[in-house]
Structures are given as C-alpha cells and as structure tokens.
C-alpha cells in the first residue's frame, strides 16, 4: 500500500467527532553528533481522543509516552505525520497568540509536583499568572474568583484559603491538585496528564484518579492519562493505548483490552501488576529493560523479549490490525492474518 | 522455633526541630527469624526509613537514638563501637537503600566498588574477589561484562540489581532493603521482587523490606508490619493481614490500589495525610483519618492488642485480645 493511500484510509477510519487526533505521528531525534544515529522516540502513532473521554497511554519508561504528550502540547514538532485539534492541523497554528490559545485548551500536567511549582510564589500568584497570560480579558477580581473556583473544583477547599499558601506547605498530592487547577483555569478541552500520580504515595493516588474521572464527568473534559501502571489505567480510562518502543502495539476499550489482551507486551504488563488478590504469574527472566529505539530497523521491536517470537518477527514489522471491533493489536502471531485488512 | 536473628526492642528515634523533638520512631519492637521475610509498610513520612537507619546503626545527626536495643545474633548493636560495627555490617547484615544512584560511587566501576567492600573485610586475593564479584552479578541476572561499567551506564533496574548483588557479596544472614524497587517501572519492579524472593529462598538469608506500596509485598513477605506515625499499628502473617486486616489504617491501604482483574469498584483511598511528628494527635494517632473513629479514640492511646496471630493497635481489637488472654 502506498503511503498516500495509507494516510487516506487511516483518515477515514478516525471518527468525525475526534477532538484531538494524531495520524501517523512520528518523532525522531538525532543523537551523538556528526556520526550520530537516529533515535525513534515515536513511530507512526495513531491516537484519537474524543470529547468527554479518558484515554490511557500505557507503557514502560522509554516507550515514547512523554514525547507523544509533548508533540500534542506543541513542545516538539513532528518529524512526520500530523496532529489535528478539532479537525485543524497543528501545522496551521503558527502565531504566538494561537499557540498560547492552543496550550490553554490542551494544557499539560507534569509528573513531578515538587519541581513544577515555583517555591517562592504563593499558589494564588501561580494561578493568577496563568490567568493573566491565557485569559487577559479578565479583571483582577474576576481572576481571583476564577482561581478560587478552580481550587475548589480540584478538592482544595476552601480555595480562598489556599491562595496564600506556598508550595512547601502542601503535600505532594495537594501540589498535584494545584497542577490540575492550573490546567483547569484556562478552560481546557483536553488535559495531557503525564504520569501525574507516579511520584505520589499509593494511598494518595486514588484521590487524583477520582478527580480526573469527576472532571471528565462534570466539566466534560477529556484526558490523555499517561502511566506505566495498567491497573490505574483500568480504573479511570475508557480506552487504553499500549505503547512499546515508540509504537502502538495494542489499543481498544479498556475492559476489552484487559480481559482479552492480544499483544504479548500487554500481557506482560498485566502480569506485572502487583495484585495480591491475583496469582503470582510473572517470570523473573524478563528484567524489564528499556526498549531499544536507536535505529531499530525492521522487525517487531518487542521480539527480544517476546516468548512467542517466530522467524518473521525479526524481518517484518507487524502492523496494527483489528482483533475484534475497535480493538487492534500489532502481532504476527496473536492477531490473525485472516483478520480483515483496512 | 529457632532463636530470632534480630530483635528490635523499644526503639525510639528523635529529630530535633524548632518546635521540639520529632519522635519519628516511637517504641518499635519486633523480631525476625533466620530466613524470614518481613515487610514493613506505611505511607511516606511514617518513619520507615528512620527505623531502618536505627536498626542498621546508620543514623546520622541530627537524628538521635533516644532509647531501645537492637540485638543481632545475641549482640546489642547499639553498644558496639563504629569499628566493630563496620566488621558486622556487610558480613553479617547488609543494606540496600532506595536510591542506588546515591549509594553507588559514580566515578568507580562496579568491580572497583565490590573490591573495596571485600577488601574492607579482609579479602586480599584479587582472583577470589573477581570470581565472587562475577558470581553475585550472575545471581541477579546481570552479565559480568558490567563489572567494568560505571553506575551511569546502567539502567535504573540494573543499578538496583548491582546494589543487591553487592549486598550479597559476603553472604550475610540479613539484608535490609528500603524501597529498592520504588523508582522502577512495574515490569522491572515485579521482576526484581521475584528475583529477591528466589535468592532469599535459595541462599536462606532473612529480609526486612520497606515499601509504601503494600500491594508489592503481598506475594513475598512472610510477615508484615504496618507503621503509622512512628509506631507499629499492626503486625502478623502477610496472608492473614491481606485476607482480613485488623487495623482501619491497613484496611485503608488495602483499599487504595485498583485491581486489574476483579470487579471495577470505586475506591476512596485514605483521606488526609500522616501527621507532623512534632504535633501528634492525642489518643490514637490515626483518629483524625479513621473511618471507624469512636469517642475514646481521641482521648486514650490504644495499645498493641494481641489476639490469635495478629497484633493490632486499635480499640476495636481490645475485646478479641481480652477473650484470648
Ligand atoms: N529531546 C530528546 N532528545 C533525544 N532523545 C530523546 C528526547 N526526548 C526523549 N528522547 C528519547 O526518546 C525515547 C522516548 O522517551 P520518552 O518519550 O520520554 O518515553 P517515556 O515517557 O515513555 O518514558 C527515550 O529513548 C528517550 O531517551
Ligand atoms: N532530618 C530530619 N529532621 C527532622 N525530621 C525528619 C528528618 N528526617 C526525617 N524526619 C521526619 O521523620 C519522619 C519519618 O521520616 P522517614 O523515616 O523518612 O519516613 P518514611 O521512610 O516512612 O517515609 C517524617 O515525619 C519526617 O518529616
Ligand atoms: S510480532 Fe512476534 S515478536 Fe512481536 S509480539 Fe508478536 S510474536 Fe512477539
Ligand atoms: S483506635 Fe479508634 S481511631 Fe484508632 S484506628 Fe481504632 S477505631 Fe480508629
Ligand atoms: Mg515519560
Ligand atoms: Mg523512606
């Protein structure tokens, strides 16, 4: 299939209602100077976020999740492929004003609640600055009212009292809520949440996951929830996209993917979840080493770790194919050749 | 049953603060037997690391051991001089701390660091040191070419393995580990846990394993101690605690992590955060966050009530304790 035809058929496959979508999204980095090599951080990724939807992007470190988020946030430009927000290509967004407006509608929440807030400023100051930048038409009083509203809506109430607090006076979980409040203050459509709970205690994480679910429900927000923990993905996400070594290896409705995982990597992720209620079933032989993404060449990138690998896996890169309606997998062995081609 | 290899009695540790002493560990006692795997769990700030530092005699000022004894193979470590301790440490017990990046020397190869540790304990034969270094690395599944690697050349998971291999160098009888897997991905974390457990089974050392993630030790520890605000609030067999936790705090911890398999149920976690150790709540230290709080809980401090095989610091277990007594 020619590249042009392929792009076309992919475009057709994405629903009209997509809020934010990546089509054949690719980002490479040159590493190592003059005789440098190419690192394939993200290769040919399709990903769609609809309105009022939480999509979990799952994979271990180095699989390209943050790069996808940064491409969506316009921190990086794609090497190839495209991102569309409400049908419009991000390529068309060029002026400083438009980029700012886009970042307000698609803000990012980061992993580290300790470094993402400036220690010398109060929470009120941090929110006010964002509001001044993104919503310059608001008056001072309106900005304060808005800051209080978003603090209350992320569970930091009374918001008015929160305004004078400094980051060091807050717990990690509270600081992460401030991160969400900051994102909310711009009236976003989609929040890019890059491992927002990974650095928090387990007992605190669930409160933030509940907050995302609640904001999706009550404010109609969509989330790209990035995590390496597939159990937390199951808890909040409507759909799951599993990435390995820069590529999507499986995607589909959450319960479908969790109950009928087709890709060996998804199965490995599932077996690694520490769930005392389940049987212990992981082999100690998989050391969980980061994926190889420097000049990966042809072939399945998971083959070095795959218990099912056959000879073709070293030669031909498996493409995503439907395993069942809405559920795709990229594996020569587990996703039948007989499955209908696009 | 054999004598315990380690007995911790009434350990108290204080940090001076402008508002008065923070009692980070308050009268903690437990024993661990040869070959046993004890998990210590609790949220961050509950005193787990401070307790490990006290046990291994690695507390540094301003932290101060305010009382208690650490009896290791019949010898009270608290009374040993630093020279004597250095002999015992690594040979009889070893320590794996949370961040291997901080524990490893960044400018020395793995081989050089292993050799330093062995020479400090009287091993002089270079070939023997080399052979033992290869051996421990292969025990943790790392190719011996990495003896020539510097720490920054290794992935996070490999660094933790290198640390664990180092702890095995002198075949100690006890290895103390402080969240050795917390910085790793789920797959690397799980695989390291499986490996630690396999080594412990085959080599027979005892383990004290600290983590804030209770789900992590579910399959691995024989006994579990749950810490809250500097005290043990529950201690008993791991399976028993997972099946029917006695303390409301333990119940809260267990209801904090979502399951991948069972029915999808809404979880609440535990509201609030652990207290500041300088201004501890009156009565039961957990009462401001407890879902089952009663009137007396804010007045009297509960004891560790023992009933059957479980000890629980909660008034709700007092009756069971009296029945058993
Ligand atoms: N700015 C960059 N320059 C070079 N390599 C990068 C850059 N950003 C990310 N990478 C590499 O891209 C790969 C994917 O990284 P990342 O997107 O951060 O993955 P994840 O978030 O899943 O851990 C990694 O190998 C990483 O080292
Ligand atoms: N250097 C210090 N000075 C004052 N207080 C400290 C110091 N180090 C730790 N603490 C306090 O001791 C308590 C226990 O900390 P720690 O042992 O690190 O807990 P954990 O390992 O369970 O997270 C915390 O309340 C912490 O604030
Ligand atoms: S394509 Fe081959 S190597 Fe890749 S996951 Fe499937 S079986 Fe394994
Ligand atoms: S003693 Fe009271 S406050 Fe403390 S855990 Fe038991 S019921 Fe809760
Ligand atoms: Mg990342
Ligand atoms: Mg600690």
XYZ file of C-alpha atoms and ligand atoms in Angstrom:
739
model
C 0.000 0.000 0.000
C 1.372 3.424 -0.903
C 1.986 5.904 1.849
C -0.580 8.296 0.393
C -3.315 5.689 0.207
C -2.495 4.528 3.664
C -2.821 8.020 5.113
C -6.155 8.378 3.401
C -7.561 5.131 4.716
C -6.399 5.996 8.208
C -8.064 9.385 7.985
C -11.290 7.659 7.077
C -11.037 5.353 9.995
C -10.977 8.166 12.546
C -14.397 9.301 13.606
C -15.618 12.738 12.683
C -16.101 13.647 16.331
C -12.422 13.383 17.248
C -11.330 16.237 19.490
C -7.619 15.626 19.288
C -6.035 13.111 16.979
C -2.601 12.007 15.929
C -2.223 10.472 12.482
C 0.945 8.544 11.654
C 2.676 10.708 14.240
C 6.453 10.309 14.173
C 9.254 11.992 16.058
C 12.913 11.089 15.689
C 15.910 12.544 17.493
C 19.444 12.698 16.164
C 21.853 11.603 18.837
C 25.627 11.563 19.099
C 26.864 14.430 16.928
C 28.413 14.137 13.463
C 28.241 10.380 13.023
C 25.068 10.389 15.004
C 22.324 7.861 14.834
C 18.577 8.237 14.844
C 16.500 7.566 17.897
C 12.926 6.619 17.060
C 11.077 8.054 20.054
C 7.670 7.883 18.360
C 6.976 5.999 15.133
C 3.790 6.079 13.131
C 1.373 6.523 16.013
C -2.378 6.922 15.524
C -4.253 8.109 18.584
C -7.680 9.670 18.956
C -9.248 11.471 21.882
C -12.966 12.149 21.747
C -14.907 14.621 23.837
C -15.513 13.550 27.451
C -13.132 10.673 27.148
C -10.214 9.461 29.224
C -7.638 7.619 27.157
C -4.764 5.938 28.958
C -1.408 5.796 27.211
C 0.410 2.912 28.849
C 3.976 1.683 28.536
C 7.262 1.448 30.398
C 9.834 4.228 30.521
C 11.443 4.937 27.216
C 8.447 3.802 25.192
C 7.743 7.336 23.925
C 4.756 8.378 26.036
C 6.131 11.755 27.124
C 7.241 12.503 23.587
C 3.676 11.921 22.381
C 2.425 14.279 25.107
C 4.997 16.916 24.153
C 4.032 16.646 20.500
C 0.402 17.164 21.477
C 1.482 20.138 23.623
C 3.448 21.640 20.698
C 6.695 21.486 22.653
C 8.096 19.412 19.781
C 7.145 19.421 16.125
C 6.544 16.048 14.470
C 9.224 14.579 12.202
C 6.349 13.203 10.130
C 2.629 12.722 10.484
C 0.130 15.153 11.834
C -1.877 16.217 14.853
C -5.350 17.702 14.477
C -7.256 19.580 17.124
C -10.965 19.851 16.342
C -10.186 18.950 12.765
C -7.494 21.585 12.296
C -3.867 20.622 11.779
C -1.450 21.976 14.366
C 0.763 22.921 11.433
C -1.613 25.789 10.796
C -1.112 27.129 14.296
C 1.877 29.396 13.986
C 1.438 32.757 15.679
C 2.421 33.150 19.311
C -1.149 34.067 20.121
C -2.601 30.956 18.520
C -0.054 28.689 20.183
C -0.860 30.234 23.541
C -4.578 29.762 22.951
C -3.987 26.143 21.933
C -1.887 25.432 25.024
C -4.687 26.840 27.153
C -7.139 24.429 25.568
C -4.734 21.495 25.704
C -2.659 22.033 28.862
C -0.206 19.617 30.401
C 0.098 18.357 33.980
C 3.519 17.013 34.868
C 4.836 14.096 36.864
C 6.828 15.982 39.450
C 4.654 18.000 41.816
C 7.800 19.268 43.543
C 9.543 20.955 40.663
C 6.512 22.144 38.696
C 5.695 24.928 41.160
C 7.973 27.853 41.902
C 8.753 27.718 45.653
C 8.977 31.488 46.094
C 5.438 32.218 44.901
C 2.086 31.521 46.507
C -0.469 29.255 44.885
C -2.602 32.334 44.248
C 0.258 34.018 42.384
C 0.891 30.937 40.223
C -2.764 30.730 39.206
C -3.053 34.466 38.648
C -0.074 34.478 36.310
C -1.542 31.716 34.177
C -4.879 33.504 34.032
C -3.273 36.809 33.027
C -1.485 35.045 30.208
C -4.298 32.886 28.914
C -7.356 34.989 29.700
C -6.197 38.611 29.528
C -9.753 39.938 29.328
C -10.453 39.045 32.968
C -10.264 41.759 35.601
C -8.242 41.307 38.749
C -11.329 40.449 40.785
C -12.528 38.009 38.134
C -9.148 36.290 38.104
C -9.271 35.834 41.845
C -12.781 34.439 41.682
C -11.684 32.075 38.939
C -8.642 30.923 40.936
C -10.879 30.152 43.895
C -13.326 28.292 41.670
C -10.690 26.006 40.156
C -9.071 25.317 43.535
C -12.441 24.332 44.933
C -13.169 22.138 41.945
C -9.987 20.112 42.439
C -10.827 19.499 46.077
C -8.540 22.157 47.578
C -11.238 23.872 49.511
C -11.732 26.419 50.785
C -9.984 27.762 47.693
C -9.769 31.232 49.187
C -7.534 29.974 51.997
C -5.356 28.074 49.515
C -4.427 31.261 47.640
C -1.920 32.429 50.256
C -0.243 29.057 50.746
C 3.264 28.281 49.479
C 4.142 25.034 47.669
C 6.272 23.765 50.590
C 3.251 23.943 52.870
C 1.391 21.444 50.710
C 1.677 17.671 50.477
C 2.628 16.031 47.183
C -0.983 15.140 46.492
C -2.117 18.710 47.130
C 0.559 20.109 44.845
C -0.547 17.789 42.097
C -4.093 19.080 42.590
C -2.735 22.593 42.117
C -1.309 21.358 38.804
C -4.787 20.277 37.755
C -6.276 23.561 38.995
C -3.779 25.471 36.889
C -4.762 23.440 33.832
C -8.466 23.992 34.550
C -8.119 27.742 34.861
C -7.609 28.017 31.080
C -10.942 26.337 30.266
C -9.249 23.381 28.638
C -10.786 20.777 26.369
C -8.118 18.120 26.811
C -5.675 17.740 29.682
C -2.396 15.967 28.939
C -1.548 14.292 32.237
C 1.969 12.817 32.083
C 2.316 10.306 34.924
C 0.529 12.671 37.307
C 0.455 10.173 40.170
C 3.652 8.161 39.724
C 5.574 10.082 42.364
C 2.815 10.030 44.936
C 2.085 7.542 47.674
C -0.297 4.786 46.703
C -2.861 5.992 49.248
C -2.901 9.463 47.638
C -3.012 8.307 44.010
C -6.571 7.099 44.025
C -7.885 10.533 45.059
C -6.313 12.107 41.971
C -7.633 9.380 39.689
C -11.085 10.005 41.135
C -10.580 13.713 40.475
C -9.838 13.081 36.788
C -12.923 10.899 36.460
C -15.022 13.544 38.156
C -13.710 16.385 35.978
C -14.383 14.303 32.885
C -17.916 13.724 34.070
C -18.829 17.148 35.458
C -16.814 19.517 33.266
C -16.864 17.388 30.136
C -13.068 17.302 29.962
C -11.002 14.762 28.079
C -7.758 13.390 29.447
C -4.741 11.730 27.980
C -3.644 9.828 31.071
C -0.053 8.625 30.763
C 1.096 5.867 33.082
C 3.182 2.717 33.337
C 0.601 1.217 35.669
C -2.090 -0.558 33.705
C -4.187 -1.123 36.839
C -4.655 2.605 37.336
C -5.396 2.918 33.608
C -8.180 0.427 34.045
C -9.532 2.375 36.975
C -10.100 5.649 35.080
C -9.787 5.166 31.335
C -12.457 4.468 28.744
C -9.881 3.352 26.240
C -6.315 2.109 26.552
C -3.455 2.590 24.110
C -0.378 0.477 24.822
C 2.967 1.714 23.500
C 6.208 -0.154 23.183
C 9.452 1.258 21.771
C 7.748 4.211 20.118
C 4.890 2.293 18.522
C 1.335 1.484 19.449
C 1.153 -2.272 19.952
C -2.428 -2.533 21.141
C -5.445 -0.304 21.643
C -9.106 -0.679 22.425
C -11.852 -0.253 25.003
C -10.348 -0.698 28.467
C -12.216 -3.783 29.627
C -11.775 -5.470 26.263
C -8.006 -4.936 26.299
C -7.684 -6.010 29.914
C -9.766 -9.127 29.616
C -8.637 -10.170 26.148
C -5.161 -8.691 25.693
C -3.739 -9.747 22.342
C -0.204 -8.376 22.411
C 2.439 -10.272 24.408
C 3.685 -6.961 25.807
C 0.237 -6.042 27.136
C 0.090 -9.474 28.717
C 3.468 -8.894 30.337
C 2.333 -5.528 31.708
C -0.762 -7.145 33.145
C 1.137 -9.981 34.750
C 3.490 -7.496 36.407
C 0.804 -5.607 38.313
C 1.324 -6.284 41.995
C -2.120 -7.559 42.821
C -2.207 -9.680 45.956
C -5.708 -10.742 45.012
C -4.362 -12.438 41.888
C -1.976 -15.321 41.360
C 1.721 -14.595 41.072
C 2.451 -15.305 37.436
C 5.438 -13.437 36.069
C 8.702 -14.993 35.043
C 11.775 -13.477 36.663
C 13.504 -13.823 33.319
C 12.089 -10.587 31.965
C 14.292 -7.949 33.512
C 12.123 -5.075 32.351
C 14.988 -3.499 30.431
C 14.123 -0.346 28.461
C 13.208 -0.837 24.793
C 15.792 -0.365 22.036
C 14.817 2.600 19.920
C 18.100 3.704 18.330
C 17.941 2.698 14.673
C 15.537 -0.116 15.437
C 15.252 -1.236 11.799
C 12.631 -3.633 10.523
C 11.001 -6.328 12.610
C 8.933 -6.373 15.767
C 10.626 -4.219 18.406
C 9.393 -6.497 21.175
C 10.987 -9.625 19.710
C 13.989 -9.512 22.076
C 11.678 -10.076 24.996
C 8.828 -11.940 23.381
C 8.078 -15.517 24.424
C 6.080 -16.103 21.229
C 8.536 -14.732 18.654
C 8.874 -16.607 15.364
C 11.233 -16.047 12.440
C 9.089 -13.496 10.605
C 9.135 -11.262 13.716
C 12.787 -10.413 13.051
C 12.107 -9.350 9.472
C 8.682 -7.772 9.180
C 7.298 -5.062 11.447
C 3.790 -6.119 12.492
C 1.074 -3.566 11.695
C -1.938 -2.820 13.847
C -4.848 -4.984 12.778
C -8.295 -5.401 14.269
C -8.525 -8.295 16.704
C -12.181 -7.525 17.363
C -14.268 -4.424 16.613
C -12.475 -1.372 17.986
C -9.670 -3.500 19.409
C -6.393 -3.529 17.497
C -3.167 -5.399 18.036
C 0.180 -5.479 16.225
C 1.481 -9.017 16.409
C 2.210 -11.622 13.736
C 1.283 -14.482 15.989
C -1.688 -13.428 18.067
C -3.600 -11.225 15.653
C -4.674 -13.500 12.823
C -3.590 -12.889 9.236
C -7.160 -13.637 8.310
C -8.376 -10.537 10.084
C -9.867 -8.069 7.609
C -7.360 -5.639 6.135
C -8.141 -1.945 6.300
C 11.374 -22.241 66.648
C 14.971 -21.132 66.295
C 16.081 -18.010 68.127
C 15.429 -14.783 66.287
C 18.360 -13.469 64.302
C 17.349 -9.917 65.108
C 15.350 -8.437 67.949
C 14.383 -4.803 67.921
C 13.233 -3.586 71.342
C 11.520 -0.321 72.130
C 13.423 1.666 69.527
C 12.910 5.419 69.753
C 14.430 7.973 67.379
C 14.125 11.738 67.622
C 14.924 14.617 65.307
C 15.311 17.989 66.994
C 13.125 20.648 65.382
C 12.465 24.286 66.322
C 9.084 23.216 67.694
C 10.591 20.462 69.848
C 11.722 16.891 69.212
C 10.020 14.995 66.397
C 9.702 11.395 67.524
C 9.963 9.740 64.115
C 10.079 6.241 65.616
C 8.357 5.542 68.893
C 8.866 2.300 70.822
C 9.028 -0.066 67.911
C 9.642 -3.716 68.749
C 9.703 -6.833 66.599
C 11.788 -9.925 65.979
C 12.833 -11.623 62.792
C 13.920 -15.239 62.420
C 16.604 -16.735 60.198
C 15.409 -16.908 56.599
C 12.283 -14.899 57.301
C 10.949 -12.133 55.011
C 9.419 -9.243 56.944
C 7.656 -6.468 55.053
C 7.330 -3.031 56.662
C 4.670 -0.869 55.020
C 3.143 2.551 55.580
C 2.794 5.900 53.829
C 5.745 8.222 53.301
C 6.688 10.066 56.457
C 5.642 7.283 58.815
C 9.195 6.605 59.998
C 10.107 3.524 57.975
C 13.499 4.744 56.755
C 14.350 6.210 60.144
C 13.611 2.827 61.713
C 15.909 1.069 59.225
C 18.685 3.567 59.905
C 18.283 2.921 63.617
C 18.405 -0.848 63.160
C 21.490 -0.757 60.954
C 23.230 1.852 63.142
C 23.407 4.282 60.258
C 21.580 7.174 61.905
C 23.349 10.457 61.369
C 22.889 13.646 63.381
C 20.621 15.438 63.983
C 18.739 12.135 64.300
C 19.273 10.639 67.743
C 18.565 7.199 69.116
C 16.562 8.088 72.220
C 16.273 4.562 73.522
C 15.954 0.878 72.812
C 18.095 -2.067 71.807
C 18.912 -3.813 68.539
C 20.008 -7.334 69.346
C 21.591 -9.063 66.374
C 22.669 -12.660 66.980
C 22.805 -12.011 70.714
C 24.845 -8.809 70.453
C 23.367 -5.370 71.151
C 24.452 -3.289 68.152
C 23.592 -0.069 69.953
C 26.535 -0.612 72.298
C 29.083 -1.506 69.625
C 31.776 0.952 68.610
C 31.848 2.072 64.976
C 34.916 -0.104 64.237
C 33.200 -3.239 65.460
C 30.067 -2.287 63.565
C 31.953 -1.978 60.316
C 33.001 -5.595 60.651
C 29.470 -6.786 61.266
C 27.908 -4.639 58.573
C 28.126 -6.244 55.101
C 29.435 -9.508 56.591
C 26.503 -10.317 58.884
C 23.926 -7.919 57.584
C 23.831 -5.626 54.606
C 21.772 -2.700 53.499
C 20.178 -1.730 50.160
C 18.869 1.800 50.173
C 16.220 3.389 47.984
C 18.429 5.223 45.558
C 21.283 3.169 44.168
C 22.440 6.304 42.392
C 23.231 7.832 45.777
C 24.644 4.672 47.292
C 26.995 3.853 44.420
C 30.129 5.844 43.753
C 29.647 7.485 40.337
C 33.346 7.545 39.429
C 34.144 3.917 40.204
C 33.314 0.834 38.200
C 31.129 -1.851 39.684
C 34.190 -4.112 40.029
C 36.123 -1.463 41.961
C 33.256 -0.892 44.366
C 32.818 -4.595 45.005
C 36.553 -4.965 45.562
C 36.548 -2.099 48.075
C 33.772 -3.736 50.041
C 35.540 -7.096 50.104
C 38.966 -5.712 50.947
C 37.484 -3.829 53.877
C 36.559 -7.237 55.251
C 39.963 -8.799 54.850
C 39.728 -10.350 51.391
C 43.007 -9.733 49.608
C 43.154 -12.302 46.795
C 42.322 -10.421 43.600
C 41.261 -13.500 41.693
C 38.952 -14.546 44.506
C 37.437 -11.068 44.655
C 36.911 -11.110 40.885
C 35.334 -14.546 40.984
C 32.961 -13.632 43.799
C 32.001 -10.395 42.040
C 31.085 -12.328 38.882
C 29.174 -14.823 40.933
C 26.953 -12.315 42.720
C 26.238 -10.435 39.498
C 25.119 -13.620 37.799
C 22.880 -14.327 40.802
C 20.908 -11.184 39.973
C 20.851 -11.912 36.252
C 23.448 -9.410 35.090
C 26.184 -10.233 32.605
C 29.648 -9.955 34.143
C 30.744 -7.526 31.410
C 29.002 -4.953 33.557
C 31.683 -5.304 36.212
C 33.517 -2.745 34.097
C 30.535 -0.397 33.850
C 30.118 2.836 35.724
C 26.782 3.375 37.504
C 25.525 5.932 34.960
C 25.958 3.404 32.164
C 23.347 1.142 33.715
C 19.560 1.395 33.605
C 17.690 2.066 36.840
C 16.711 -1.581 37.151
C 20.283 -2.743 36.595
C 21.646 -0.349 39.205
C 19.279 -1.753 41.796
C 20.390 -5.255 40.859
C 24.025 -4.209 41.168
C 23.250 -2.934 44.676
C 21.533 -6.142 45.648
C 24.424 -8.182 44.276
C 26.777 -6.044 46.355
C 24.706 -6.775 49.437
C 25.189 -10.488 48.715
C 28.998 -10.309 48.398
C 29.825 -11.563 51.865
C 26.810 -13.873 52.216
C 25.106 -12.012 55.066
C 22.338 -13.549 57.110
C 20.139 -10.489 56.943
C 19.544 -7.950 54.161
C 17.718 -4.745 54.948
C 16.087 -3.057 51.948
C 14.493 0.369 51.804
C 12.116 0.685 48.821
C 14.671 -0.818 46.420
C 12.105 -1.015 43.624
C 10.057 2.146 44.108
C 11.764 4.101 41.323
C 11.270 1.329 38.770
C 8.593 0.557 36.219
C 6.000 -2.063 37.009
C 7.673 -4.823 34.980
C 11.191 -4.148 36.291
C 9.811 -3.851 39.802
C 7.985 -7.125 39.711
C 10.860 -8.971 38.145
C 13.236 -7.663 40.828
C 10.840 -8.768 43.576
C 10.652 -12.268 42.113
C 14.429 -12.363 41.986
C 14.911 -11.172 45.561
C 12.468 -13.816 46.738
C 14.196 -16.583 44.752
C 17.602 -15.584 46.156
C 16.246 -15.440 49.669
C 14.811 -18.953 49.279
C 17.967 -20.444 47.822
C 20.543 -18.636 49.961
C 18.485 -18.555 53.133
C 19.091 -15.000 54.328
C 16.430 -13.031 56.185
C 14.971 -9.862 54.661
C 13.486 -6.688 56.062
C 11.766 -4.983 53.140
C 10.326 -1.496 53.422
C 7.789 -0.079 50.964
C 4.960 2.440 50.821
C 3.158 0.166 48.364
C 1.562 -2.601 50.361
C 0.488 -4.495 47.252
C 4.110 -5.031 46.322
C 4.993 -7.385 49.183
C 1.727 -9.311 49.167
C 3.226 -12.338 47.474
C 6.649 -12.145 49.026
C 6.733 -11.411 52.733
C 6.072 -13.975 55.437
C 5.105 -11.370 57.977
C 4.003 -7.791 57.649
C 4.404 -4.821 59.979
C 2.298 -1.749 59.249
C 3.692 1.559 60.507
C 1.770 4.743 61.062
C 3.142 7.960 62.529
C 6.196 6.293 64.061
C 4.505 3.283 65.639
C 3.626 -0.220 64.523
C -0.151 -0.370 64.229
C -0.433 -3.945 63.015
C 1.882 -6.920 62.744
C 1.205 -10.507 61.745
C 1.339 -13.062 58.916
C 1.078 -11.397 55.497
C -1.703 -13.628 54.173
C -3.717 -13.110 57.315
C -3.445 -9.323 57.039
C -4.358 -9.240 53.351
C -7.324 -11.546 53.937
C -8.699 -9.683 56.932
C -6.752 -6.621 58.025
C -7.290 -5.736 61.663
C -6.433 -2.045 61.712
C -8.559 0.577 59.930
C -5.329 2.088 58.549
C -4.336 -1.230 56.990
C -7.840 -1.548 55.584
C -7.436 1.911 54.051
C -4.084 0.982 52.493
C -5.598 -2.157 51.031
C -8.451 -0.176 49.542
C -6.063 2.222 47.844
C -4.898 0.263 44.833
C -7.131 -0.707 41.948
C -7.291 -4.314 40.835
C -6.683 -5.389 37.254
C -8.872 -8.458 37.445
C -11.737 -8.270 39.907
C -14.858 -6.176 39.548
C -14.205 -2.485 38.999
C -15.146 -0.824 42.279
C -14.836 2.831 43.280
C -12.005 3.316 45.768
C -11.588 6.094 48.260
C -8.001 5.773 49.435
C -7.325 7.349 52.837
C -8.382 10.957 53.334
C -5.820 13.422 54.659
C -2.125 12.811 55.264
C 0.083 11.396 58.046
C 0.589 13.845 60.939
C 3.545 16.042 61.690
C 5.614 14.095 64.229
C 6.018 17.157 66.435
C 2.302 17.728 66.856
C 0.871 14.247 67.091
C -2.882 13.856 67.513
C -3.974 12.896 71.024
C -5.209 9.385 71.707
C -4.952 7.139 68.667
C -2.581 8.781 66.187
C -4.779 7.679 63.309
C -8.043 9.027 64.695
C -8.305 12.188 62.532
C -8.324 9.988 59.409
C -10.081 6.910 60.750
C -13.383 5.822 59.213
C -14.284 3.973 62.425
C -13.277 6.561 64.986
C -15.068 6.383 68.360
C -15.276 8.839 71.199
C -12.461 7.410 73.285
C -10.079 7.284 70.290
C -9.184 10.957 70.611
C -8.551 10.602 74.358
C -6.697 7.362 75.088
C -3.855 5.867 73.070
C -4.609 2.245 72.123
C -2.075 -0.477 72.905
C -0.913 -3.157 70.525
C -3.586 -5.777 71.307
C -2.583 -9.326 70.545
C -5.228 -11.825 69.522
C -4.548 -15.101 67.752
C -1.603 -14.469 65.442
C -2.227 -10.761 64.931
C -1.287 -7.699 66.973
C -3.339 -4.584 66.269
C -3.148 -1.114 67.815
C -6.855 -0.314 67.790
C -9.583 -0.317 70.426
C -11.758 -2.361 68.121
C -9.439 -5.302 68.783
C -9.360 -4.922 72.554
C -12.264 -7.315 73.103
C -10.680 -10.042 70.963
C -7.477 -9.585 72.927
C -9.252 -9.985 76.272
C -11.025 -13.132 75.050
C -7.727 -14.687 74.043
C -5.898 -13.772 77.211
N 14.856 15.661 23.495
C 15.270 14.410 23.292
N 16.454 14.157 22.668
C 16.876 12.891 22.460
N 16.198 11.789 22.840
C 15.021 11.968 23.481
C 14.490 13.274 23.743
N 13.304 13.140 24.381
C 13.111 11.813 24.519
N 14.134 11.101 23.974
C 14.252 9.641 23.921
O 13.059 9.153 23.352
C 12.701 7.911 23.947
C 11.300 8.010 24.484
O 11.309 8.886 25.597
P 10.003 9.348 26.354
O 9.041 9.883 25.378
O 10.427 10.228 27.451
O 9.439 7.976 26.902
P 8.509 7.685 28.164
O 7.802 8.944 28.537
O 7.600 6.602 27.680
O 9.417 7.197 29.242
C 13.735 7.640 25.005
O 14.690 6.741 24.491
C 14.328 8.995 25.270
O 15.669 8.875 25.696
N 16.484 15.314 59.222
C 15.243 15.358 59.717
N 14.856 16.346 60.551
C 13.613 16.401 61.059
N 12.666 15.496 60.814
C 12.974 14.485 59.976
C 14.273 14.360 59.385
N 14.268 13.256 58.603
C 13.039 12.723 58.705
N 12.258 13.450 59.533
C 10.876 13.178 59.897
O 10.774 11.870 60.364
C 9.566 11.272 59.947
C 9.819 9.933 59.333
O 10.559 10.076 58.149
P 11.078 8.789 57.353
O 11.736 7.866 58.282
O 11.855 9.260 56.191
O 9.698 8.154 56.862
P 9.409 7.125 55.692
O 10.663 6.404 55.348
O 8.347 6.238 56.247
O 8.894 7.933 54.549
C 8.906 12.251 58.989
O 7.843 12.879 59.653
C 9.986 13.242 58.676
O 9.434 14.515 58.494
S 5.154 -9.925 16.317
Fe 6.388 -11.642 17.002
S 7.897 -10.765 18.427
Fe 6.308 -9.232 18.088
S 4.912 -9.552 19.770
Fe 4.107 -10.784 18.095
S 5.047 -12.786 18.354
Fe 6.167 -11.390 19.654
S -8.350 3.211 67.905
Fe -10.095 4.320 67.132
S -9.256 5.911 65.768
Fe -7.654 4.422 66.190
S -7.766 3.017 64.488
Fe -9.010 2.128 66.105
S -11.067 2.896 65.735
Fe -9.695 4.136 64.504
Mg 7.759 9.904 30.431
Mg 11.623 6.273 53.414
